[in-house]
Amino acid sequence: MKISIRRSRRAAVAVALGSALALTATACGDDGSGAAGDKGAEGSGKGEIVFWDNNGGVRTDIWKEIIADFEKANPDIKVKYVGIAATEYQSKVDTSLQGGGLPDVGGVGAAMLAGFTAQNALEPLDGRLAKSSLDGKLNKNMVESLKAAGGGDGKLYSVPTSANNGVLYYRTDLFKKAGLDEPTTWDKFYEAADKLTDKGKNEFGYTIRGGAGSIAQALDAMYGQSGITSFWDSSGEKTTVNDPKNVAALKKYVGLYKKVTPAADLNNDFTKMVAQWDSGTIGMLNHNLGSYQDHVKALGVDKFRGIPQPIGPGGKRVQVSNPVDGLGIFKASKNKEAAWKFIEFANSKAESSKFNESAGQVPSNNDAAKDEWISKAEPTKLAAQALTDGSTTIVQLPYYLPDWNTISKTDNEPNLQKVMNGSMKAEDFLNTLADQLNKAQSEWNEQKG
């Protein structure tokens, strides 16, 4: 199989970072299993397994609840929890793939799935799922999304736990005071962003994501405004990211920076954005369902709403796909049987409902998705409706490309910051991004052929 230069470079960087990250791994209590290439073993189904949470800190408390439930139901298995920040997770896994210390089980979302499977890091789970109590109980679309993201062999390497969706949160109290309409269209969004800004009073209409995770939010704004409904052109070989309509949309969106947003947004990831929005007087925030509970705790349910992304041209809503999250077994695990028991338990009706109510996301377990809390969590309810009522077109991002995560994060997040601060043109940024994506797609097509 042809190996991508970029993927080889990423592996080399991971090795170079190994020594520096070793201290971090030790601090996290990392004593997991082996490295890539280690076939692992089924094990006894008892003893200790190591679990890496791919959104540590944000999801630590709920995972510890689920682990406590699991250990009560399975007293002969102990789960060692290691929480890793979402922004550090891929680097930590890549480093451990080279030097050892992988966990038994870990969070594996669609965005990084292809990169891990390309390195032969994960155990196929189709056979285990077919024989388990979860068979037929999981949302088929989520299962298919993870299969499609897994690298092209049609196998399931991660069992879905939840689906997220982009949400526009807005302060209903500030909108009412300013006499503004709900930001259901992009025109109303920009009008509100401008009218709610008073820099002298440290009041801003919007907070824009310039730090980690910025590319996906920028793509959402681009495709939402342009109305383009496919990531690739009709040939399937050229991306539409640098289409003139998307270039114009990015210019307008990035033009919000410092005009109606805090200057600190240039480096803000989602945790800083959410904290800033919850504690300040900022009118709007784009994030996903995952931060809903944070807003409830900070503001109560009467001062904000979370609605689907604004409607664009022709009255149609266009969004880029949000990756499905899931749990996978690392091939190097010496106790795959116990690791599977944990995945099966975490996706049971009760635990799936508990996790997703805390996260504010859509459960993968179909029975859990019928629980009463979903009708009470308005953003989750509205998101589910928007995805099923025909009002929304989803632009599927190419999570199947092994280089997708590197291209959309490491290679281009710094360039987007340059666009924001005016040192790089939007056209140059999107053309660079397009060239990298087209090359990766060409390699992918060659490998499939």
PDB file of C-alpha atoms in Angstrom, residues 22 28 39 45 63 70 76 103 127 167 264 271 296 311 320 367 370 406 444:
ATOM      1  CA  ALA A  22       6.784  10.442  28.240  1.00  0.00           C
ATOM      2  CA  CYS A  28      -1.428  10.392  33.665  1.00  0.00           C
ATOM      3  CA  LYS A  39      -1.423  -8.553  18.466  1.00  0.00           C
ATOM      4  CA  GLY A  45     -12.022 -11.246  30.961  1.00  0.00           C
ATOM      5  CA  TRP A  63     -17.100   8.484  32.883  1.00  0.00           C
ATOM      6  CA  PHE A  70     -19.493  -1.167  35.583  1.00  0.00           C
ATOM      7  CA  ASP A  76     -13.791  -9.030  38.921  1.00  0.00           C
ATOM      8  CA  PRO A 103      -4.581   1.416  26.688  1.00  0.00           C
ATOM      9  CA  GLY A 127     -17.941 -10.062  15.170  1.00  0.00           C
ATOM     10  CA  VAL A 167     -25.474  24.554  17.564  1.00  0.00           C
ATOM     11  CA  ALA A 264      -8.460  36.719  22.802  1.00  0.00           C
ATOM     12  CA  THR A 271     -13.146  25.271  26.566  1.00  0.00           C
ATOM     13  CA  VAL A 296     -27.379  25.603  31.969  1.00  0.00           C
ATOM     14  CA  ILE A 311     -30.541  29.047   7.272  1.00  0.00           C
ATOM     15  CA  VAL A 320     -20.779  20.140   7.728  1.00  0.00           C
ATOM     16  CA  ASP A 367     -33.782   2.710  23.404  1.00  0.00           C
ATOM     17  CA  LYS A 370     -36.403   7.529  23.521  1.00  0.00           C
ATOM     18  CA  THR A 406      -3.441  16.356  10.301  1.00  0.00           C
ATOM     19  CA  TRP A 444      -6.858   7.503  -1.309  1.00  0.00           C
TER      20      TRP A 444
END
